[in-house]
XYZ file of C-alpha atoms in Angstrom:
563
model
C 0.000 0.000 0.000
C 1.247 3.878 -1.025
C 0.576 6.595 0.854
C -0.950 9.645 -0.903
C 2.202 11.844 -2.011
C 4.100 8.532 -2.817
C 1.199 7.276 -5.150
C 0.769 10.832 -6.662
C 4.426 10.744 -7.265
C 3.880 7.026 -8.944
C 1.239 7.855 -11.368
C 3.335 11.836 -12.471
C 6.111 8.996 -13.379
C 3.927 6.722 -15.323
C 2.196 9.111 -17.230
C 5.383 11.089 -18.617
C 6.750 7.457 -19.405
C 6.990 5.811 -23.087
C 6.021 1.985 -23.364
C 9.403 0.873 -23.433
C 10.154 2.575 -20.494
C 7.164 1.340 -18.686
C 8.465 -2.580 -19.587
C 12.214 -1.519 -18.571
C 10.772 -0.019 -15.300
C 8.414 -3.231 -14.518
C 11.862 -5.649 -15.232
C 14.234 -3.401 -13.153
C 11.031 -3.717 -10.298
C 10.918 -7.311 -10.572
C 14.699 -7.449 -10.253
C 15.035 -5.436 -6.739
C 12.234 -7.812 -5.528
C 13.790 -11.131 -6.771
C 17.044 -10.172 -4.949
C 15.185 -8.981 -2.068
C 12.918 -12.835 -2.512
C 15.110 -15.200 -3.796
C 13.673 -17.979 -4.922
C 10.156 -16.668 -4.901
C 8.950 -15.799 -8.459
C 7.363 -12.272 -8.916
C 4.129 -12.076 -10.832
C 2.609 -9.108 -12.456
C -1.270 -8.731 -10.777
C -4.114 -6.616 -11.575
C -5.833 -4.741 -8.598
C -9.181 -5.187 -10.207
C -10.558 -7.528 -12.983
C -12.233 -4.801 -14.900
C -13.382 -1.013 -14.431
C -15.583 0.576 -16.521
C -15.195 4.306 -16.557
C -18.720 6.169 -17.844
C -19.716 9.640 -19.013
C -22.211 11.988 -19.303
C -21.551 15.282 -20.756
C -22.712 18.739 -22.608
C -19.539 20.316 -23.885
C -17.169 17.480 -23.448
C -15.540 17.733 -20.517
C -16.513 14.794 -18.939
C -15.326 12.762 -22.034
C -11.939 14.117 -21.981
C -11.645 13.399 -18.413
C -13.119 9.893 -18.968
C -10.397 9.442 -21.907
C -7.385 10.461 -20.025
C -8.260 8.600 -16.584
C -8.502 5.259 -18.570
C -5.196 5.310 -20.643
C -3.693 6.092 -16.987
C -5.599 3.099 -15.600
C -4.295 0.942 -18.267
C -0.777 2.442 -17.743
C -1.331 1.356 -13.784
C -1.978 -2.308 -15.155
C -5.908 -2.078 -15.148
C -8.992 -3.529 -17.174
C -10.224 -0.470 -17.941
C -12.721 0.104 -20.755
C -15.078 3.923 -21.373
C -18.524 4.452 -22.358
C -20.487 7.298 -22.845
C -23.574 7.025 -21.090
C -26.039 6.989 -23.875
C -24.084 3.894 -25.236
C -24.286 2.574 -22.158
C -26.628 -0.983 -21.595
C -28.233 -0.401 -18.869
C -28.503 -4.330 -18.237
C -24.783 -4.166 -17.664
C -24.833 -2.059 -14.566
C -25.630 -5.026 -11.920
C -22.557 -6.959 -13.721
C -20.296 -4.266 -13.186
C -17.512 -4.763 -10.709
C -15.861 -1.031 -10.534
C -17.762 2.082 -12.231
C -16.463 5.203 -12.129
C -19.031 7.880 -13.497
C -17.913 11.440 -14.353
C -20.998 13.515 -14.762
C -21.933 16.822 -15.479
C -24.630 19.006 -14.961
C -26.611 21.412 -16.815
C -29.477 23.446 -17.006
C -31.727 23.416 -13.355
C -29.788 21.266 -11.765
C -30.372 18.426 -14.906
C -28.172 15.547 -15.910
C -26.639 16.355 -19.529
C -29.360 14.822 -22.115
C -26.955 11.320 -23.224
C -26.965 10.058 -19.481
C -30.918 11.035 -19.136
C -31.816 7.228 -19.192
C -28.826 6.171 -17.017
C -29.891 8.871 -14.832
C -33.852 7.391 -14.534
C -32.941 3.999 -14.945
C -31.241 4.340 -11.348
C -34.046 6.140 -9.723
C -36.732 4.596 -10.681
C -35.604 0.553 -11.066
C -35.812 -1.588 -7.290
C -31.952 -2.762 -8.490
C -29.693 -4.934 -6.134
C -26.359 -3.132 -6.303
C -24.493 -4.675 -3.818
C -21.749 -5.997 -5.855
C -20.395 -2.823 -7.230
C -18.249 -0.905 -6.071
C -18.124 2.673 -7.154
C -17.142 6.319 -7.052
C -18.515 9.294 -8.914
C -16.658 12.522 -10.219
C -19.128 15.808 -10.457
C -18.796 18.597 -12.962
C -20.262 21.964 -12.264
C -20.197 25.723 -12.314
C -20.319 27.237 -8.383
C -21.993 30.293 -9.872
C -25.077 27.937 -10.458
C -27.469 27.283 -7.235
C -27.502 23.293 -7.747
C -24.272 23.122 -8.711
C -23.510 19.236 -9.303
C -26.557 18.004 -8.789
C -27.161 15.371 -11.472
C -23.328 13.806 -10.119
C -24.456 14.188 -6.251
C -28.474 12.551 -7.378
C -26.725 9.450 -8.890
C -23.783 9.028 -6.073
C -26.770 8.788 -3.366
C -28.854 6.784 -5.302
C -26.143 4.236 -6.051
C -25.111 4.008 -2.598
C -28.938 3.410 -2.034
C -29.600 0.855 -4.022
C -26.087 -1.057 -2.080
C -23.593 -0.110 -3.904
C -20.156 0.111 -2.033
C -18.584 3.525 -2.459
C -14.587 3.056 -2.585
C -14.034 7.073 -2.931
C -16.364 9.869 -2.034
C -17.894 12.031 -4.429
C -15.989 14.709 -5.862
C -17.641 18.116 -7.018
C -15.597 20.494 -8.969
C -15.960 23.906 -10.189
C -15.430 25.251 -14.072
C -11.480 24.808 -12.810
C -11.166 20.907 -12.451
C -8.482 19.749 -13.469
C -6.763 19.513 -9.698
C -9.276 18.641 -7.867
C -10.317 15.418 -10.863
C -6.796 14.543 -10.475
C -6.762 14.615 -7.125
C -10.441 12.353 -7.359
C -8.370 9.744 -9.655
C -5.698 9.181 -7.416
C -8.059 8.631 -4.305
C -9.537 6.213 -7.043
C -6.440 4.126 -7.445
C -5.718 4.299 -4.327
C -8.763 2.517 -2.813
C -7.967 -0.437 -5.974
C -4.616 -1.417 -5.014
C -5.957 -1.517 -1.212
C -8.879 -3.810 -2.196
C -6.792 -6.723 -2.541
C -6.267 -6.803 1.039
C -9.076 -5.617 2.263
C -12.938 -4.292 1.940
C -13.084 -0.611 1.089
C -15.056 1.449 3.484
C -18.096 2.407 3.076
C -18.583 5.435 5.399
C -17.596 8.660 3.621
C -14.086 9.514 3.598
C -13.111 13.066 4.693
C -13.999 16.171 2.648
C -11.032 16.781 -0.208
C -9.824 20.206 0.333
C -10.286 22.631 -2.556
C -7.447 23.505 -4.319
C -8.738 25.540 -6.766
C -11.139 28.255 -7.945
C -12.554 30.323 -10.407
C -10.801 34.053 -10.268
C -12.879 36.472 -10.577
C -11.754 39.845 -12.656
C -13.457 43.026 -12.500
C -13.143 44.602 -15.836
C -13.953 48.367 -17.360
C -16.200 48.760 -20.654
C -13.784 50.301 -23.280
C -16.666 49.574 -26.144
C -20.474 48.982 -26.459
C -22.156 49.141 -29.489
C -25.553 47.536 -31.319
C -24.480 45.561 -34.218
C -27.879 45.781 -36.005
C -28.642 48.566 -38.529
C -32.078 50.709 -38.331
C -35.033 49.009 -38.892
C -33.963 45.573 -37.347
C -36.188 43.208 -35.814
C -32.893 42.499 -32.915
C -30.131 44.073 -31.034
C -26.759 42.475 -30.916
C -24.155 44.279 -28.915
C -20.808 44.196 -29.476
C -19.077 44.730 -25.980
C -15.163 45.081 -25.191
C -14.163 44.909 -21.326
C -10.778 45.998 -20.207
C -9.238 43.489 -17.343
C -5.466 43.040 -16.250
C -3.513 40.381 -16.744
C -6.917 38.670 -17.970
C -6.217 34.737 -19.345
C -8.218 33.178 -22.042
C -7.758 31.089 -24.643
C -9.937 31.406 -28.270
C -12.873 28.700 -27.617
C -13.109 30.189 -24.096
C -16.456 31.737 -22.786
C -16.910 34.105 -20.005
C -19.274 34.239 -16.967
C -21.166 37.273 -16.058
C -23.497 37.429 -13.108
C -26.465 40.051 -13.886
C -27.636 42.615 -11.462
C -31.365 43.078 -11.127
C -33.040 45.997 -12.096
C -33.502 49.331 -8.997
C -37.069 49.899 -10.116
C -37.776 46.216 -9.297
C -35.817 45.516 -6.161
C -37.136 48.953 -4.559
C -40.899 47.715 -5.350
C -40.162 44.290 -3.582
C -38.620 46.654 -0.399
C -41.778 48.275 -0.913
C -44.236 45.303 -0.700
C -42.725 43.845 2.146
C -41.879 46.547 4.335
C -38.083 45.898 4.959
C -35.772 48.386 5.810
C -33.224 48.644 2.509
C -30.486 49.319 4.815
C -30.825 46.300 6.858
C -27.846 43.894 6.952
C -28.065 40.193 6.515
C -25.676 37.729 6.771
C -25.342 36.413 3.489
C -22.367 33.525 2.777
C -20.352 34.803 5.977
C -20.399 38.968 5.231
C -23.221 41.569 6.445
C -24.445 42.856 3.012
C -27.586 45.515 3.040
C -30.952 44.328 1.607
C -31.026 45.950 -1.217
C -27.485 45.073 -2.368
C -28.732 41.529 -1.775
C -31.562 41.909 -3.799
C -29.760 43.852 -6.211
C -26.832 41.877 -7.090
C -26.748 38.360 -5.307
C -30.483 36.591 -4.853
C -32.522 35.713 -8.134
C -35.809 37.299 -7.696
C -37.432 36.439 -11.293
C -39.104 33.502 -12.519
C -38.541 31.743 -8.890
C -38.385 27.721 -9.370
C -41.169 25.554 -8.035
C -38.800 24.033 -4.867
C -38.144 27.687 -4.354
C -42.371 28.379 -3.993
C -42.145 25.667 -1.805
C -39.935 26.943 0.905
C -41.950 30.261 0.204
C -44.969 28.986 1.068
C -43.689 26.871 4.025
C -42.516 30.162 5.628
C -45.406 32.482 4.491
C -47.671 29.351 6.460
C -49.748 29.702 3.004
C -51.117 26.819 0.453
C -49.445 28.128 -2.753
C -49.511 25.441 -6.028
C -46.683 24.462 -7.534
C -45.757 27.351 -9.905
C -42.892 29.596 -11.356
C -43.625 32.815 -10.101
C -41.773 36.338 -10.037
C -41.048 36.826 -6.148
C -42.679 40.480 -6.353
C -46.346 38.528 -7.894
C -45.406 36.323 -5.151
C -45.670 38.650 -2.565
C -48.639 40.660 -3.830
C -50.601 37.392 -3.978
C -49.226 35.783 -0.721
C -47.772 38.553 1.656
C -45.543 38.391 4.417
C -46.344 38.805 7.890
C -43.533 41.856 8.716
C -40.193 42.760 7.853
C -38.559 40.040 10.038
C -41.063 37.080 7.884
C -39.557 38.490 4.873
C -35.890 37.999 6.096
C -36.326 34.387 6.580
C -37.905 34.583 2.803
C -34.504 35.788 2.205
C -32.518 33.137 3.211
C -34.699 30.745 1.126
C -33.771 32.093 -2.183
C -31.402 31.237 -4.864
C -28.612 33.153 -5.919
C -28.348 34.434 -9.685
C -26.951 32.081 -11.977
C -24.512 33.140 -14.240
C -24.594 33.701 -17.961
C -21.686 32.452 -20.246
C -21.145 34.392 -23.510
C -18.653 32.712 -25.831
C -15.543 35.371 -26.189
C -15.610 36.987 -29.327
C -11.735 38.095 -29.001
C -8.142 36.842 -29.458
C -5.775 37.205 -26.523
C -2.886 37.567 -29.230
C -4.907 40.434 -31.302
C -6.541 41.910 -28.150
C -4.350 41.845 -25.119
C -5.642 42.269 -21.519
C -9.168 42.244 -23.369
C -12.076 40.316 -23.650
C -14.977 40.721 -26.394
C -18.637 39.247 -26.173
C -21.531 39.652 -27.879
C -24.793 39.910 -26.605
C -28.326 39.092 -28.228
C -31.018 41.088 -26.361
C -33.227 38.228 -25.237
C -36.772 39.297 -25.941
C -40.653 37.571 -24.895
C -43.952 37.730 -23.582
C -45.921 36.468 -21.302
C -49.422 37.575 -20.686
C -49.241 39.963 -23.461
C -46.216 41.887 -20.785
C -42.928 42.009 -23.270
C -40.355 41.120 -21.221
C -36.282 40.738 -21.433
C -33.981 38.376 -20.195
C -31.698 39.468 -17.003
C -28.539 39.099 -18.203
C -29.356 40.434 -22.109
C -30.890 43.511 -20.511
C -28.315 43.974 -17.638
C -25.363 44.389 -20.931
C -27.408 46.188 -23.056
C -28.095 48.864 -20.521
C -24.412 49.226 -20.103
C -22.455 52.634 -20.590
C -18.388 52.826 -21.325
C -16.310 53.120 -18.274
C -18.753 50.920 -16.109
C -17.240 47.935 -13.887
C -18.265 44.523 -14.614
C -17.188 41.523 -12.582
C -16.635 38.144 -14.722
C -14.707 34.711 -14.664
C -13.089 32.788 -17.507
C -15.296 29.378 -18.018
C -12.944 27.467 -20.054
C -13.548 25.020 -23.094
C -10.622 22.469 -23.677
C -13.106 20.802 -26.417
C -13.526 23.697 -28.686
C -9.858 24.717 -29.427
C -7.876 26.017 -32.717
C -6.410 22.770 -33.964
C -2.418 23.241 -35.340
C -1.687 26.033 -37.353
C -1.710 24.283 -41.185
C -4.937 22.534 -40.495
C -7.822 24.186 -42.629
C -11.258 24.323 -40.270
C -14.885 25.081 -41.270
C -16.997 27.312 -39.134
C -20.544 27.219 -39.002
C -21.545 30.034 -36.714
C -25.536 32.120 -37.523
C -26.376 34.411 -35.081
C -23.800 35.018 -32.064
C -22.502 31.779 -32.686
C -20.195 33.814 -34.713
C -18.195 34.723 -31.428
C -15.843 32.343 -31.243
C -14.812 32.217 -34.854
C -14.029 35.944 -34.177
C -11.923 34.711 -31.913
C -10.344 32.063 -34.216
C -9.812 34.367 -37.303
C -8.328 37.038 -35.139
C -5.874 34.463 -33.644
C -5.344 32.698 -36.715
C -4.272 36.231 -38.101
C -2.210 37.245 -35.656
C -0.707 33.765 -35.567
C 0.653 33.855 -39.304
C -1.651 30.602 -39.034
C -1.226 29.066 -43.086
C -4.606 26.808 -42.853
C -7.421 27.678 -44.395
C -10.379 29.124 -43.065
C -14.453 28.403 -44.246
C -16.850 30.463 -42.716
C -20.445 29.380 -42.541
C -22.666 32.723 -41.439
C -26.358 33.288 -41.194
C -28.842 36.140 -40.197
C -32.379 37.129 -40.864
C -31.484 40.175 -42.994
C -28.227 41.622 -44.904
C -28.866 44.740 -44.718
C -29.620 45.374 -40.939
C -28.262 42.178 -39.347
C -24.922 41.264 -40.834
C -23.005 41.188 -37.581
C -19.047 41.872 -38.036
C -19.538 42.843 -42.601
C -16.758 45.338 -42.296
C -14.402 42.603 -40.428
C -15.919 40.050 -42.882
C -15.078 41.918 -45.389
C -11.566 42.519 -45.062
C -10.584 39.043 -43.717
C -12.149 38.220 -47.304
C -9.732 41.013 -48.882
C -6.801 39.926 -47.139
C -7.310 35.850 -47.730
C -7.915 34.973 -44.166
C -10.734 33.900 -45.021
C -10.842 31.372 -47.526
C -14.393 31.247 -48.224
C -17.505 32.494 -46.406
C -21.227 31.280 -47.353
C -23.910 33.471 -45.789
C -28.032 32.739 -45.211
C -29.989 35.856 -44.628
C -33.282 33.639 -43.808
C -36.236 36.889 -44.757
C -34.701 38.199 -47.132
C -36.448 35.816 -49.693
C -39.975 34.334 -49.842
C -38.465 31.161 -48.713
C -36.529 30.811 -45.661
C -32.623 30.040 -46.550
C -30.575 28.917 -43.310
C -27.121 27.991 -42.794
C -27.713 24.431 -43.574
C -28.823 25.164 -46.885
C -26.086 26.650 -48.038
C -24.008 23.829 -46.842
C -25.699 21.053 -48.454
C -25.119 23.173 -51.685
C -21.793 23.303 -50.985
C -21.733 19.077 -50.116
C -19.196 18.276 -52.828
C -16.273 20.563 -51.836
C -17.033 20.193 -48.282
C -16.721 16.431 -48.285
C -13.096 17.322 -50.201
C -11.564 19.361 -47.068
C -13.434 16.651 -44.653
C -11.362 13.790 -46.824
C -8.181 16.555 -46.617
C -8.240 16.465 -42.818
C -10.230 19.724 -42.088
C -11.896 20.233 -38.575
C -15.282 21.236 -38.370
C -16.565 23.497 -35.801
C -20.250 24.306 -34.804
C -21.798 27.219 -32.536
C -24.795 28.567 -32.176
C -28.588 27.445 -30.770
C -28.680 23.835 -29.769
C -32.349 23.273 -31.007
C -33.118 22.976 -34.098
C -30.025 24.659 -35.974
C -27.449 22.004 -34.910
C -28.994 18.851 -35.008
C -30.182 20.487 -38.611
C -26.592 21.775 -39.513
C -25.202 17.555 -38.414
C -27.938 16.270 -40.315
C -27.143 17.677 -43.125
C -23.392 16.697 -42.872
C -24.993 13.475 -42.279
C -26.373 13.496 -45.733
C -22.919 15.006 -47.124
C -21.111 12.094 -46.172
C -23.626 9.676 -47.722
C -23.943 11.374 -50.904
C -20.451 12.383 -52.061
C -18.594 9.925 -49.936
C -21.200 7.028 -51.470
C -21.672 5.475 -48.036
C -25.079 4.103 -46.782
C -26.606 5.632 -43.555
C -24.503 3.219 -41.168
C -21.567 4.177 -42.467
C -21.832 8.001 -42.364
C -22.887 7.992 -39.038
C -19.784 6.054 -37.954
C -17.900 8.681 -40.190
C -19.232 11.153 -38.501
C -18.291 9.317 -35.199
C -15.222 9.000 -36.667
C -14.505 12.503 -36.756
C -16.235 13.645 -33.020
C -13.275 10.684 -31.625
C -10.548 12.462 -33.775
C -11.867 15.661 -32.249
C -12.184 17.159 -35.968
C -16.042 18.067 -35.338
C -16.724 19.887 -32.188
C -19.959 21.791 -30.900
C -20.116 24.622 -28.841
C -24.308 25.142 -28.868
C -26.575 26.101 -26.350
C-alpha cells in the first residue's frame, strides 16, 4: 500500500513514461524484488478484474476526463474500458464490478441529455447493487445554485440501491483539473488496497479545494448595437478591459447580472423591509437591497423555491414559477422580520456564459462578447432576459465583474490545419476569436466560414471585419443565409448542403469542423445535413456516415459549442 504523495508521485512517473520505459521499469522492479525474494517468483497482478469508466456530458468535458483517466488506468496495469452514457446498456450495470461515473450538470440542476436514461434507470428501477463498487466525479459551475446536482443525485442513489462507495464524491468547479486529479488518485488508491481488504463504506473526509474560479473586475472600453435601423434584434458588441486577464480562443466568459432598482425597490416596498438592513449572506453583512440587487434571483422563482416560500409564508401556494414580487402581492408576508427568513430561502443568480468573441494575441488584456437582447412575452407583458438587458443597458467606463469558463473541447487545432466554421447568429463569437488568432498567428490553414442572419442589410453582424478578412485571404471562403430576405426561408444548412461536394473534399483533406450557435433545431439540422454530405459524395449508406461522422467527433475534428 502507497501513501498519498508517494502514489501521486507514482502515477506523475507513469504518465510522462513511453512503453518501453514502462516494460524496462516493470523488469528493473521485478529485479530489486527477486534479490530482495530469492527464490520466490514475482508475478505481475491486476488490482481489479475490470473497471468501466462512464460519461455523461454537454460540452465534453466529462469525455476528456473519462479518456485520459482510462489510458492512466491501463498504464497502472488495469482492465479499464469507457462508455459514454447513452451507449451505455443499462442491463450491464448489476454486472459491473468497478464504475467510475464522471458527470456533469446542466441546465436546473439536470443531468446532460446522453446520461438522461442512465440517470432514470437508477431512480426509478428496485436494483440490487451490492456488488459494485463505485465512485462518482461531479462537474459543475459554483456560480449555479444546484451546482452538481445530477453527479451528487446518482452518487446517493447508487449508494442506495447497495452499492459500495470506494471514494467519495468529488464536485468540482469550471477549474477541475486539480481537484479530478486529485479524485483519480483517491480512485487508485482505494484499488490497489482492495486486494487486502474491503473498502469502506462510510464517507471519507472532505477533499480540500485547491482551486477556484478568479474572478476579474473589468472596465467597458466599447459597447455598441451591431444591427442597422429598422432591425427586428439588437446584438451588442461589448469590449471589457481586465489586467492580466487569461483566455484562450474557444473560451467563454461568466457574467453574473444585477437586477433591475425599479424592481428591487418595489419588492422593499411590498414587504416593508428596511433597505439598509444587513443580513448575513455567505459569511459577510451585506444591506438588503445590495442583496436583492446583485446576489439573490428574484425572477421567474423555481417551483422548490415556492415551496420553501410557502412553508414560511404558512400559506397553500400550487406548484408554480412565479416572479417573487407577484409572489408577494398574492401571498404577503407577515412583517419585515417574515420576509428575512424569505430571504434566506432564495437562490442566488446564476450566471450567464457568452462565448468570447476576441483573441488574446490580437486583443491583449481584453475580452470581447456579444450579446443578443433576449426578448418575450408572457401575458401579453414584453419582457427581457436578465442578463441580455443587464449588458445592453451598459455605458463605457462601467465595472463589470466576470470569470473565464474554459472550453478544452472547442480549441484552434495546429496552425496548417484548414477548419470550417458554421456560426448564424452570435454563434459567430468564437470564430471571431479564431480568425483574429489565426491572423495574428501567421496561421497558413485555411479558413471556411459558414454565417447566417435574418437580414443583410440590418443584421450582418461583423460585414466590415468580414469583409476585409475576405480582402486579405484569411478567409478562404464564407457562405452566408440571410433567412427573410427571400420568400423562402434560406438557413445555414442550406447553403451547406449546396456546398456538399467541396465540403466532403476538405473533410477527406483532414479539415476540422466546428459548430456554434442554438442547440435546437439549428445544430442537429446543420449535423444532419453533414450526415447526408457524407452519404452522398462519400457514397456510403446511412450506417456508415454515421460512424464517419463518429469518426470525426473521436478524432476531435467536429466539435460543438451550442446552447
Amino acid at each position: 500500500m502507497l501513501v498519498e504523495h508517494k502514489l501521486n508521485s507514482l502515477l506523475e512517473l507513469i504518465n510522462t513514461s513511453t512503453n518501453d520505459e514502462l516494460i524496462w521499469i516493470n523488469g528493473f522492479l521485478n529485479g530489486i524484488l527477486s534479490k530482495q525474494n530469492p527464490g520466490v517468483k514475482v508475478t505481475s497482478k491486476n488490482a481489479t478484474q475490470k473497471i468501466t469508466i462512464v460519461y455523461g456530458t454537454e460540452t465534453g468535458n466529462s469525455k476528456r476526463l473519462a479518456t485520459d483517466f482510462a489510458a492512466k488506468a491501463k498504464k497502472l496495469g488495469h482492465h479499464a474500458k469507457i462508455q459514454g452514457l447513452d451507449q451505455y446498456r443499462l442491463t450491464d450495470l448489476s454486472k459491473e464490478e468497478y464504475l467510475l461515473t464522471i458527470m456533469s450538470t446542466h441546465g436546473d440542476g439536470e443531468p446532460p441529455v446522453a446520461a438522461q436514461k442512465f440517470y432514470d434507470f437508477v431512480h426509478q428501477n428496485e436494483l440490487k447493487l451490492s456488488k459494485l463498487k463505485y465512485s462518482v466525479l461531479a462537474l459543475g459551475d459554483s456560480g449555479y445554485p444546484l451546482v452538481c446536482k445530477a453527479g451528487e443525485d446518482v452518487d446517493g442513489q447508487l449508494n442506495k440501491l447497495g452499492a459500495n462507495r470506494i471514494a467519495p464524491l468529488q464536485k468540482c468547479d469550471v477549474d477541475y483539473d486539480l481537484e479530478a486529479e486529485d479524485w483519480f488518485s483517491k480512485v487508485m488508491q482505494a484499488l490497489n488496497e482492495s486486494s487486502a481488504s474491503e473498502p469502506s463504506l462510510s464517507a471519507a473526509p472532505a477533499i480540500k479545494k485547491t482551486s477556484g474560479k478568479r474572478i476579474y473586475t473589468g472596465k467597458l472600453l466599447s459597447h455598441v448595437n451591431l444591427n442597422d435601423i429598422g432591425s427586428n434584434k439588437e446584438t451588442f458588441h461589448i469590449e471589457i478591459e481586465a489586467e492580466d486577464v487569461s483566455y484562450l480562443p474557444g473560451d467563454s466568459i461568466g457574467i453574473i447580472p444585477e437586477n433591475k432598482r425599479e424592481l428591487v425597490e418595489k419588492i422593499i416596498l411590498v414587504s416593508g423591509i428596511d433597505s439598509t438592513t444587513n443580513i448575513d449572506y455567505k459569511d459577510q453583512l451585506i444591506s438588503v437591497y445590495d442583496l436583492l440587487k446583485k446576489k439573490l434571483n428574484i425572477l421567474n422563482l423555481p417551483e422548490r423555491v415556492v415551496k420553501k416560500y410557502a412553508a414560511v409564508v404558512q400559506q397553500e401556494i400550487p406548484s408554480t414559477k412565479i416572479d417573487l414580487l407577484d409572489l408577494l402581492k398574492i401571498y404577503s408576508v407577515k412583517d419585515a422580520n417574515q420576509f428575512t427568513e424569505v430571504l434566506k430561502i432564495l437562490e442566488p443568480i446564476s450566471p450567464r456564459l457568452y462565448s468570447i468573441s476576441s483573441s488574446p494575441e490580437a486583443h491583449p488584456g481584453e475580452v470581447h462578447i456579444i450579446v443578443a437582447k433576449n426578448c418575450f412575452t408572457i401575458n401579453d407583458e414584453v419582457k427581457h432576459g436578465l442578463a441580455s438587458e443587464f449588458l445592453s443597458l451598459l455605458n463605457e467606463e462601467d465595472e463589470l465583474q466576470f470569470y473565464i469558463s474554459p472550453n478544452n473541447n472547442f480549441r484552434l487545432p495546429e496552425e496548417d490545419k484548414n477548419i470550417i466554421m458554421i456560426g448564424p447568429g452570435t454563434g459567430i463569437a468564437p470564430f471571431r476569436s479564431f480568425l483574429w488568432e489565426r491572423d495574428s498567428n501567421g496561421a497558413s490553414g485555411k479558413n471556411w466560414l459558414f454565417f447566417g442572419e435574418q437580414h443583410f442589410v440590418t443584421d450582418f453582424l461583423y460585414q466590415t471585419e468580414i469583409q476585409n478578412w475576405v480582402e486579405t485571404n484569411l478567409l478562404t471562403k464564407i457562405d452566408t443565409a440571410f433567412s427573410r430576405d427571400q420568400a423562402e426561408k434560406i438557413y445555414v444548412q442550406h447553403k451547406i448542403r449546396k456546398r456538399g461536394a467541396e465540403i466532403f473534399e476538405w473533410l477527406q483533406a483532414g479539415s476540422y469542423v466546428y459548430l456554434c450557435g442554438a442547440k435546437e433545431p439549428m445544430s442537429f439540422d446543420v449535423e444532419q445535413t453533414i450526415l447526408e454530405i457524407i452519404e452522398t459524395f462519400g457514397e456510403r449508406t446511412k450506417e456508415e456516415s454515421k460512424q464517419y461522422l463518429e469518426n470525426l467527433k473521436e478524432e476531435g475534428r467536429y466539435k460543438t459549442d451550442v446552447y
